[in-house]
Amino acid sequence: MNSECLFCRIIAGELPSTVVHETETTFAFRDLHPQARTHILIVPRAHFTDAVDLAKGQPELLTDITLAAGQIAQQEGLAEPGYRLVFNTGPAAGQTVFHVHMHLLGGEQLGHFGAP
Ligand code: 5GP
Ligand code: ZN
């Protein structure tokens, strides 16, 4: 745990969040500023900066958060219509929290993505 890290503090329960799913290695909670009707953040409990850092350090956790996303999509009724999984990586992509997090977006028809 990195005590300077917002998401480490959320995972530790030091800061509040709306938890939607938990496993031994993963934690998922609703985004404070949802960008779609359903917007959930899925993180490994272990602190890694971004998706590539995670893949280099503990690649099995990439699988764990992806499987968690699939279970959450089922739980939220999104599996059939579909949903989007996103890793913003670095400031140019809008990454603001440097504890790797997968965004799960859905619950409505999503627009195409790319440049703002
Ligand atoms: P990023 O921009 O790094 O890809 O995503 C960070 C996400 O974390 C943003 O969508 C932002 O709304 C969300 N966020 C920032 N602070 C908090 C917080 O304290 N609680 C929750 N639940 N989400 C947060
Ligand atoms: Zn962290």
Coordinates of N, CA, C and O and ligand atoms in Angstrom, one line a residue:
M1 N 0.8 -1.2 0.0 CA 0.0 0.0 0.0 C 0.9 1.2 0.0 O 1.8 1.3 0.7
N2 N 0.5 2.2 -0.8 CA 1.2 3.5 -0.9 C 0.3 4.5 -0.3 O -0.8 4.9 -0.8
S3 N 0.7 5.0 0.9 CA -0.2 5.9 1.6 C -0.4 7.3 0.9 O -1.3 8.0 1.3
E4 N 0.4 7.6 -0.1 CA 0.2 8.8 -0.9 C -0.9 8.6 -2.0 O -1.3 9.6 -2.6
C5 N -1.3 7.3 -2.2 CA -2.1 7.0 -3.4 C -3.6 7.0 -3.0 O -4.0 6.2 -2.1
L6 N -4.4 7.8 -3.8 CA -5.8 7.8 -3.5 C -6.5 6.5 -3.6 O -7.3 6.1 -2.7
F7 N -6.2 5.7 -4.6 CA -6.9 4.4 -4.7 C -6.4 3.4 -3.7 O -7.2 2.6 -3.2
C8 N -5.1 3.4 -3.3 CA -4.6 2.5 -2.2 C -5.4 2.9 -0.9 O -5.8 2.0 -0.2
R9 N -5.7 4.1 -0.7 CA -6.4 4.6 0.5 C -7.9 4.1 0.4 O -8.5 3.8 1.4
I10 N -8.5 4.2 -0.8 CA -9.9 3.7 -1.0 C -9.9 2.2 -0.8 O -10.8 1.7 0.0
I11 N -9.0 1.4 -1.3 CA -8.9 0.0 -1.1 C -8.8 -0.4 0.3 O -9.5 -1.3 0.8
A12 N -8.0 0.4 1.1 CA -7.8 0.1 2.5 C -9.0 0.6 3.3 O -9.0 0.3 4.6
G13 N -10.0 1.2 2.7 CA -11.1 1.7 3.5 C -10.9 3.0 4.3 O -11.7 3.4 5.0
E14 N -9.8 3.6 4.0 CA -9.5 4.9 4.7 C -10.3 6.0 4.1 O -10.6 7.0 4.8
L15 N -10.7 5.9 2.8 CA -11.6 6.8 2.1 C -12.8 6.1 1.6 O -12.7 4.9 1.2
P16 N -14.0 6.7 1.6 CA -15.2 6.0 1.3 C -15.3 5.7 -0.2 O -14.7 6.5 -1.1
S17 N -16.0 4.7 -0.6 CA -16.3 4.4 -2.0 C -17.5 3.5 -2.1 O -17.9 2.9 -1.1
T18 N -18.2 3.5 -3.2 CA -19.3 2.6 -3.4 C -18.8 1.3 -4.1 O -18.5 1.3 -5.3
V19 N -18.6 0.3 -3.3 CA -17.9 -0.9 -3.7 C -18.9 -1.8 -4.5 O -20.1 -1.9 -4.0
V20 N -18.5 -2.3 -5.6 CA -19.4 -3.2 -6.4 C -19.0 -4.6 -6.5 O -19.8 -5.5 -6.8
H21 N -17.7 -4.8 -6.2 CA -17.1 -6.2 -6.4 C -15.8 -6.3 -5.7 O -15.0 -5.3 -5.8
E22 N -15.5 -7.4 -5.1 CA -14.2 -7.6 -4.5 C -13.7 -9.0 -4.6 O -14.5 -9.9 -4.5
T23 N -12.4 -9.2 -4.8 CA -11.8 -10.5 -4.7 C -10.6 -10.4 -3.9 O -10.3 -9.3 -3.4
E24 N -9.9 -11.5 -3.7 CA -8.7 -11.5 -2.9 C -7.6 -10.5 -3.5 O -6.9 -9.8 -2.8
T25 N -7.7 -10.3 -4.9 CA -6.6 -9.5 -5.5 C -7.2 -8.3 -6.2 O -6.4 -7.4 -6.7
T26 N -8.5 -8.1 -6.3 CA -9.1 -7.0 -7.0 C -10.1 -6.3 -6.2 O -10.7 -6.8 -5.2
F27 N -10.4 -5.0 -6.6 CA -11.4 -4.2 -5.9 C -12.0 -3.3 -7.0 O -11.4 -2.8 -7.9
A28 N -13.4 -3.1 -6.9 CA -14.1 -2.3 -7.9 C -15.1 -1.4 -7.2 O -15.8 -1.9 -6.3
F29 N -15.2 -0.2 -7.7 CA -16.0 0.8 -7.1 C -16.5 1.8 -8.1 O -15.9 1.9 -9.2
R30 N -17.6 2.4 -7.8 CA -18.2 3.4 -8.8 C -17.4 4.6 -8.9 O -16.9 5.2 -7.9
D31 N -17.2 5.1 -10.2 CA -16.5 6.3 -10.4 C -17.3 7.5 -9.8 O -18.5 7.6 -10.0
L32 N -16.6 8.4 -9.2 CA -17.2 9.6 -8.5 C -17.8 10.5 -9.6 O -18.8 11.2 -9.3
H33 N -17.3 10.6 -10.8 CA -17.8 11.5 -11.8 C -18.1 10.6 -13.1 O -17.3 10.6 -14.0
P34 N -19.2 9.9 -13.0 CA -19.4 8.9 -14.1 C -19.5 9.6 -15.5 O -20.1 10.6 -15.7
Q35 N -18.9 8.9 -16.5 CA -18.9 9.4 -17.9 C -19.9 8.6 -18.7 O -19.9 8.8 -19.9
A36 N -20.6 7.7 -18.1 CA -21.6 6.9 -18.7 C -22.6 6.5 -17.6 O -22.3 6.6 -16.4
R37 N -23.8 5.9 -18.0 CA -24.8 5.6 -17.0 C -24.2 4.6 -16.0 O -24.4 4.8 -14.8
T38 N -23.4 3.7 -16.5 CA -22.6 2.8 -15.5 C -21.1 3.1 -15.8 O -20.6 3.1 -16.9
H39 N -20.4 3.5 -14.7 CA -19.0 3.8 -14.8 C -18.3 3.2 -13.5 O -18.5 3.8 -12.5
I40 N -17.6 2.2 -13.7 CA -17.0 1.5 -12.6 C -15.4 1.4 -12.8 O -15.0 1.2 -13.9
L41 N -14.7 1.5 -11.7 CA -13.2 1.4 -11.8 C -12.8 0.1 -11.1 O -13.3 -0.2 -10.0
I42 N -12.0 -0.7 -11.8 CA -11.6 -2.0 -11.3 C -10.1 -1.9 -11.2 O -9.4 -1.6 -12.2
V43 N -9.6 -2.2 -10.0 CA -8.2 -2.1 -9.7 C -7.6 -3.3 -9.0 O -8.3 -4.0 -8.3
P44 N -6.3 -3.6 -9.2 CA -5.7 -4.6 -8.4 C -5.4 -4.0 -7.0 O -5.2 -2.8 -6.9
R45 N -5.5 -4.8 -6.0 CA -5.2 -4.3 -4.7 C -3.8 -3.8 -4.6 O -3.5 -2.9 -3.8
A46 N -2.9 -4.5 -5.3 CA -1.5 -4.1 -5.3 C -1.3 -2.8 -6.1 O -2.0 -2.6 -7.1
H47 N -0.3 -2.0 -5.7 CA -0.1 -0.7 -6.3 C 0.8 -0.9 -7.5 O 2.0 -1.2 -7.4
F48 N 0.3 -0.6 -8.7 CA 1.1 -0.5 -10.0 C 0.6 0.8 -10.6 O -0.5 1.2 -10.5
T49 N 1.6 1.5 -11.4 CA 1.3 2.8 -11.9 C 0.3 2.7 -13.1 O -0.7 3.5 -13.1
D50 N 0.5 1.8 -14.0 CA -0.4 1.8 -15.2 C -0.4 0.3 -15.7 O 0.2 -0.6 -15.1
A51 N -1.1 0.1 -16.8 CA -1.4 -1.2 -17.3 C 0.0 -1.9 -17.7 O 0.1 -3.1 -17.5
V52 N 0.9 -1.2 -18.3 CA 2.1 -1.8 -18.7 C 3.0 -2.1 -17.5 O 3.6 -3.2 -17.5
D53 N 3.0 -1.3 -16.5 CA 3.7 -1.5 -15.3 C 3.2 -2.8 -14.6 O 3.9 -3.6 -14.1
L54 N 1.9 -2.9 -14.7 CA 1.2 -4.1 -14.1 C 1.6 -5.4 -14.9 O 1.9 -6.4 -14.3
A55 N 1.6 -5.3 -16.2 CA 1.9 -6.4 -17.1 C 3.3 -6.9 -16.8 O 3.6 -8.1 -16.9
K56 N 4.2 -5.9 -16.6 CA 5.6 -6.3 -16.4 C 5.8 -6.9 -15.0 O 6.6 -7.8 -14.8
G57 N 5.0 -6.3 -14.0 CA 5.3 -6.7 -12.6 C 4.5 -7.9 -12.1 O 5.1 -8.8 -11.5
Q58 N 3.2 -8.0 -12.5 CA 2.4 -9.1 -12.0 C 1.3 -9.4 -13.0 O 0.1 -9.0 -12.8
P59 N 1.6 -9.9 -14.2 CA 0.7 -10.1 -15.3 C -0.6 -10.8 -15.0 O -1.6 -10.5 -15.6
E60 N -0.5 -11.7 -14.0 CA -1.8 -12.4 -13.7 C -2.9 -11.5 -13.1 O -4.1 -11.8 -13.2
L61 N -2.4 -10.4 -12.6 CA -3.4 -9.4 -12.1 C -4.2 -8.7 -13.2 O -5.3 -8.3 -13.0
L62 N -3.6 -8.7 -14.4 CA -4.3 -8.1 -15.6 C -5.5 -9.1 -15.9 O -6.6 -8.6 -16.2
T63 N -5.2 -10.3 -15.8 CA -6.3 -11.3 -16.0 C -7.3 -11.2 -14.9 O -8.6 -11.2 -15.1
D64 N -6.9 -11.0 -13.7 CA -7.8 -10.9 -12.5 C -8.8 -9.7 -12.7 O -10.0 -9.9 -12.5
I65 N -8.2 -8.6 -13.1 CA -9.2 -7.4 -13.2 C -10.1 -7.6 -14.4 O -11.2 -7.1 -14.4
T66 N -9.6 -8.3 -15.5 CA -10.4 -8.5 -16.6 C -11.6 -9.4 -16.3 O -12.7 -9.2 -16.7
L67 N -11.3 -10.5 -15.6 CA -12.3 -11.5 -15.2 C -13.3 -10.8 -14.2 O -14.5 -11.0 -14.3
A68 N -12.8 -9.9 -13.3 CA -13.7 -9.2 -12.4 C -14.6 -8.3 -13.3 O -15.8 -8.2 -13.0
A69 N -14.1 -7.6 -14.3 CA -14.9 -6.8 -15.2 C -16.0 -7.6 -15.8 O -17.2 -7.2 -15.9
G70 N -15.7 -8.8 -16.2 CA -16.7 -9.7 -16.8 C -17.8 -10.1 -15.8 O -19.0 -10.1 -16.2
Q71 N -17.4 -10.3 -14.6 CA -18.4 -10.6 -13.5 C -19.3 -9.4 -13.2 O -20.5 -9.5 -13.0
I72 N -18.6 -8.3 -13.2 CA -19.4 -7.0 -12.9 C -20.4 -6.7 -14.0 O -21.5 -6.4 -13.8
A73 N -19.9 -6.9 -15.2 CA -20.8 -6.7 -16.4 C -22.0 -7.6 -16.3 O -23.2 -7.1 -16.5
Q74 N -21.9 -8.9 -15.9 CA -23.0 -9.8 -15.7 C -23.9 -9.2 -14.6 O -25.1 -9.1 -14.8
Q75 N -23.3 -8.9 -13.5 CA -24.0 -8.4 -12.3 C -24.8 -7.1 -12.6 O -25.9 -6.9 -12.1
E76 N -24.3 -6.3 -13.5 CA -24.9 -5.0 -13.8 C -25.8 -5.1 -15.0 O -26.4 -4.1 -15.5
G77 N -26.0 -6.3 -15.6 CA -26.8 -6.5 -16.8 C -26.2 -6.0 -18.1 O -27.0 -5.6 -19.0
L78 N -24.9 -5.9 -18.2 CA -24.3 -5.3 -19.3 C -23.7 -6.3 -20.3 O -23.2 -5.9 -21.4
A79 N -23.6 -7.5 -19.9 CA -22.9 -8.5 -20.7 C -23.5 -8.6 -22.1 O -22.8 -8.7 -23.1
E80 N -24.8 -8.6 -22.2 CA -25.5 -8.8 -23.5 C -25.4 -7.5 -24.3 O -24.9 -7.6 -25.5
P81 N -25.8 -6.4 -23.9 CA -25.7 -5.2 -24.7 C -24.3 -4.8 -25.0 O -24.0 -4.3 -26.1
G82 N -23.4 -5.1 -24.1 CA -22.0 -4.8 -24.3 C -21.5 -3.6 -23.5 O -22.4 -2.9 -22.9
Y83 N -20.3 -3.4 -23.4 CA -19.7 -2.4 -22.5 C -18.2 -2.1 -23.0 O -17.7 -2.8 -23.9
R84 N -17.6 -1.1 -22.5 CA -16.3 -0.7 -22.9 C -15.3 -0.8 -21.7 O -15.7 -0.4 -20.6
L85 N -14.1 -1.4 -21.9 CA -13.0 -1.4 -20.9 C -11.9 -0.6 -21.4 O -11.5 -0.7 -22.6
V86 N -11.4 0.4 -20.6 CA -10.4 1.3 -21.0 C -9.3 1.5 -19.9 O -9.7 1.6 -18.7
F87 N -8.1 1.6 -20.3 CA -7.0 2.0 -19.4 C -6.4 3.3 -20.0 O -5.8 3.3 -21.1
N88 N -6.7 4.4 -19.3 CA -6.0 5.6 -19.7 C -4.5 5.5 -19.2 O -4.3 5.1 -18.1
T89 N -3.6 5.7 -20.1 CA -2.2 5.5 -19.8 C -1.4 6.7 -20.0 O -1.1 7.1 -21.2
G90 N -1.0 7.5 -19.0 CA -0.3 8.7 -19.1 C -1.1 9.9 -19.3 O -2.3 9.8 -19.6
P91 N -0.5 11.1 -19.0 CA -1.3 12.3 -19.0 C -2.0 12.7 -20.3 O -3.1 13.2 -20.3
A92 N -1.4 12.4 -21.4 CA -2.0 12.7 -22.7 C -3.3 12.0 -22.9 O -4.2 12.4 -23.7
A93 N -3.5 10.8 -22.3 CA -4.7 10.1 -22.3 C -5.7 10.4 -21.2 O -6.8 9.9 -21.2
G94 N -5.2 11.4 -20.4 CA -6.1 11.8 -19.3 C -6.0 11.0 -18.0 O -6.8 11.1 -17.1
Q95 N -4.9 10.2 -17.9 CA -4.7 9.5 -16.6 C -4.4 10.5 -15.5 O -3.5 11.3 -15.7
T96 N -5.2 10.5 -14.5 CA -5.0 11.4 -13.4 C -4.7 10.7 -12.1 O -4.2 11.3 -11.1
V97 N -5.0 9.4 -12.0 CA -4.7 8.6 -10.8 C -3.7 7.5 -11.2 O -4.0 6.7 -12.1
F98 N -2.5 7.5 -10.5 CA -1.5 6.7 -11.0 C -1.4 5.4 -10.2 O -0.3 4.9 -9.8
H99 N -2.6 4.8 -10.0 CA -2.7 3.4 -9.5 C -3.6 2.8 -10.6 O -4.7 3.2 -10.8
V100 N -3.0 1.8 -11.3 CA -3.7 1.3 -12.5 C -5.2 1.0 -12.2 O -5.5 0.4 -11.2
H101 N -6.0 1.4 -13.2 CA -7.5 1.2 -13.0 C -8.1 1.0 -14.4 O -7.8 1.7 -15.3
M102 N -8.9 -0.1 -14.5 CA -9.6 -0.3 -15.7 C -11.0 0.3 -15.6 O -11.7 0.1 -14.5
H103 N -11.3 1.2 -16.5 CA -12.7 1.8 -16.5 C -13.6 0.8 -17.2 O -13.3 0.3 -18.3
L104 N -14.8 0.5 -16.6 CA -15.9 -0.2 -17.2 C -17.0 0.8 -17.5 O -17.5 1.4 -16.5
L105 N -17.3 1.0 -18.7 CA -18.3 2.0 -19.1 C -19.5 1.3 -19.9 O -19.2 0.4 -20.7
G106 N -20.7 1.6 -19.5 CA -21.8 1.0 -20.3 C -23.1 1.5 -19.7 O -23.2 2.6 -19.1
G107 N -24.2 0.7 -20.0 CA -25.5 1.1 -19.5 C -26.2 2.0 -20.5 O -27.4 2.4 -20.3
E108 N -25.6 2.3 -21.6 CA -26.2 3.1 -22.7 C -25.4 2.9 -24.0 O -24.3 2.3 -23.9
Q109 N -25.9 3.4 -25.1 CA -25.1 3.3 -26.3 C -23.9 4.3 -26.2 O -24.1 5.5 -26.0
L110 N -22.7 3.8 -26.3 CA -21.5 4.7 -26.2 C -21.1 5.2 -27.5 O -21.2 4.5 -28.6
G111 N -20.7 6.5 -27.5 CA -20.2 7.1 -28.8 C -18.8 6.5 -29.1 O -18.2 5.8 -28.3
H112 N -18.3 6.8 -30.3 CA -17.0 6.3 -30.7 C -16.0 7.2 -29.9 O -16.4 8.2 -29.4
F113 N -14.8 6.7 -29.8 CA -13.8 7.5 -29.0 C -12.6 7.9 -29.9 O -12.4 7.3 -31.0
G114 N -11.8 8.7 -29.4 CA -10.6 9.2 -30.1 C -10.2 10.6 -29.6 O -10.3 10.8 -28.4
A115 N -9.9 11.4 -30.5 CA -9.4 12.8 -30.1 C -10.7 13.5 -29.6 O -11.8 13.2 -29.9
P116 N -10.4 14.5 -28.7 CA -11.6 15.2 -28.1 C -12.3 16.1 -29.1 O -11.7 16.5 -30.1
Ligands
5GP1 P1 -8.2 8.5 -15.0 O1 -8.6 9.9 -15.4 O2 -6.9 8.4 -14.2 O3 -8.2 7.5 -16.1 O4 -9.4 8.0 -14.1 C1 -9.4 8.4 -12.7 C2 -10.9 8.3 -12.4 O5 -11.0 8.3 -11.0 C3 -11.7 9.4 -12.9 O6 -12.8 8.9 -13.8 C4 -12.3 10.1 -11.7 O7 -13.6 10.6 -11.8 C5 -12.2 9.0 -10.6 N1 -12.0 9.5 -9.3 C6 -11.1 10.4 -8.9 N2 -11.2 10.6 -7.5 C7 -12.1 9.7 -7.1 C8 -12.6 9.3 -5.8 O8 -12.1 9.9 -4.8 N3 -13.5 8.4 -5.7 C9 -14.0 7.7 -6.8 N4 -14.9 6.8 -6.7 N5 -13.5 8.0 -8.1 C10 -12.6 9.0 -8.2
ZN2 ZN -2.1 2.8 -5.1

